[in-house]
């Protein structure tokens, strides 16, 4: 029997207040580099290091590893601060900060082996579009995935894949026809394809990528319903919680910009009404996001589970995320119209914010599938994307709840 010592991987650096302060401090520098970030279609290396120095990539690591273990509220605040400077940087920070969250779903000795530093970046697509053949000691992974945000500067790549044994689909647990897992491979074993030519979020470098017949040890795979270390951050939907920080940061940046640029027209009625409407919508979005996160954390930090939330509280989590994304797009679009032709000329950042918020709203967390899933959950139906509610595939509790809520 091997005893694994829970020694920190690296010394703790920064609590929530310090990390947030660093994120707020780099925001103006990110704003100055936004045009360059967009033109390069990825984050420049020095920008990546700038973000790494804030501590954003380590904020999900537990204290037992030497990490700061920020709450979901604190993580979202950090992402919001970075996105206030540049939306693509905020998006990459949000994705890259998942490394510590994945660590809760890996065995302790594997975490020690994989993450020599708490500031390592993970990228990848979680949906199981790849193929993992079961072999002795692990899997042979092959596939092509889209939307590898931040993959150009990642250390590890996590990818969803369906499992096969001897060329045949591997059955999943009860109620799941085909088993799947998340598999983690070093970035150097991944081929990045230059496909990220988009309307917005251009600087996120969210390229397609391929993995070809790479062996992945069993220990470097995970299931989101099977955490090795229990706690508030070891929940199936944890990687979605800080996402609305990007939308909220972009909306706040656009509002502050228009207010600053319009100071000489302070008595203009249309300006007053539009700004007030946008402020109201942003206030509602922020209250929804942070209110639902705080209630969730209150239950989980007390040792409870997501099942102890009321149906309305549980549905509030994905609905608040969706509302934040759509509200950001709506706010930026109205401000864009308010500024009229001044919006279309560079270096006005409104055109970039319009494109960024439009593109981010194409993500699944801002799509009608979330509305269907939340509505189905409240009505006792079957959510098409139960993971947004923390109902992980293959989880017996999740399957039972799908048939019991409000019936």
mmCIF file with all atom_site columns, C-alpha atoms in Angstrom, residues 324-334 354 357-358 361-362 366:
data_model
loop_
_atom_site.group_PDB
_atom_site.id
_atom_site.type_symbol
_atom_site.label_atom_id
_atom_site.label_alt_id
_atom_site.label_comp_id
_atom_site.label_asym_id
_atom_site.label_entity_id
_atom_site.label_seq_id
_atom_site.pdbx_PDB_ins_code
_atom_site.Cartn_x
_atom_site.Cartn_y
_atom_site.Cartn_z
_atom_site.occupancy
_atom_site.B_iso_or_equiv
_atom_site.pdbx_formal_charge
_atom_site.auth_seq_id
_atom_site.auth_comp_id
_atom_site.auth_asym_id
_atom_site.auth_atom_id
_atom_site.pdbx_PDB_model_num
ATOM 1  C CA . UNK A 1 324 ? -25.642 37.522 -17.976 1.00 0.00 ? 324 UNK A CA 1
ATOM 2  C CA . UNK A 1 325 ? -24.414 36.589 -21.448 1.00 0.00 ? 325 UNK A CA 1
ATOM 3  C CA . UNK A 1 326 ? -27.543 37.797 -23.206 1.00 0.00 ? 326 UNK A CA 1
ATOM 4  C CA . UNK A 1 327 ? -27.705 40.955 -21.102 1.00 0.00 ? 327 UNK A CA 1
ATOM 5  C CA . UNK A 1 328 ? -24.112 41.807 -22.019 1.00 0.00 ? 328 UNK A CA 1
ATOM 6  C CA . UNK A 1 329 ? -24.897 41.464 -25.711 1.00 0.00 ? 329 UNK A CA 1
ATOM 7  C CA . UNK A 1 330 ? -28.046 43.566 -25.328 1.00 0.00 ? 330 UNK A CA 1
ATOM 8  C CA . UNK A 1 331 ? -26.256 46.291 -23.361 1.00 0.00 ? 331 UNK A CA 1
ATOM 9  C CA . UNK A 1 332 ? -23.380 46.579 -25.820 1.00 0.00 ? 332 UNK A CA 1
ATOM 10 C CA . UNK A 1 333 ? -25.743 46.625 -28.810 1.00 0.00 ? 333 UNK A CA 1
ATOM 11 C CA . UNK A 1 334 ? -27.790 49.489 -27.339 1.00 0.00 ? 334 UNK A CA 1
ATOM 12 C CA . UNK A 1 354 ? -20.181 44.066 -29.941 1.00 0.00 ? 354 UNK A CA 1
ATOM 13 C CA . UNK A 1 357 ? -20.473 39.556 -26.881 1.00 0.00 ? 357 UNK A CA 1
ATOM 14 C CA . UNK A 1 358 ? -22.171 38.285 -30.032 1.00 0.00 ? 358 UNK A CA 1
ATOM 15 C CA . UNK A 1 361 ? -23.536 34.164 -26.813 1.00 0.00 ? 361 UNK A CA 1
ATOM 16 C CA . UNK A 1 362 ? -23.127 31.267 -29.246 1.00 0.00 ? 362 UNK A CA 1
ATOM 17 C CA . UNK A 1 366 ? -26.126 31.106 -23.508 1.00 0.00 ? 366 UNK A CA 1
#
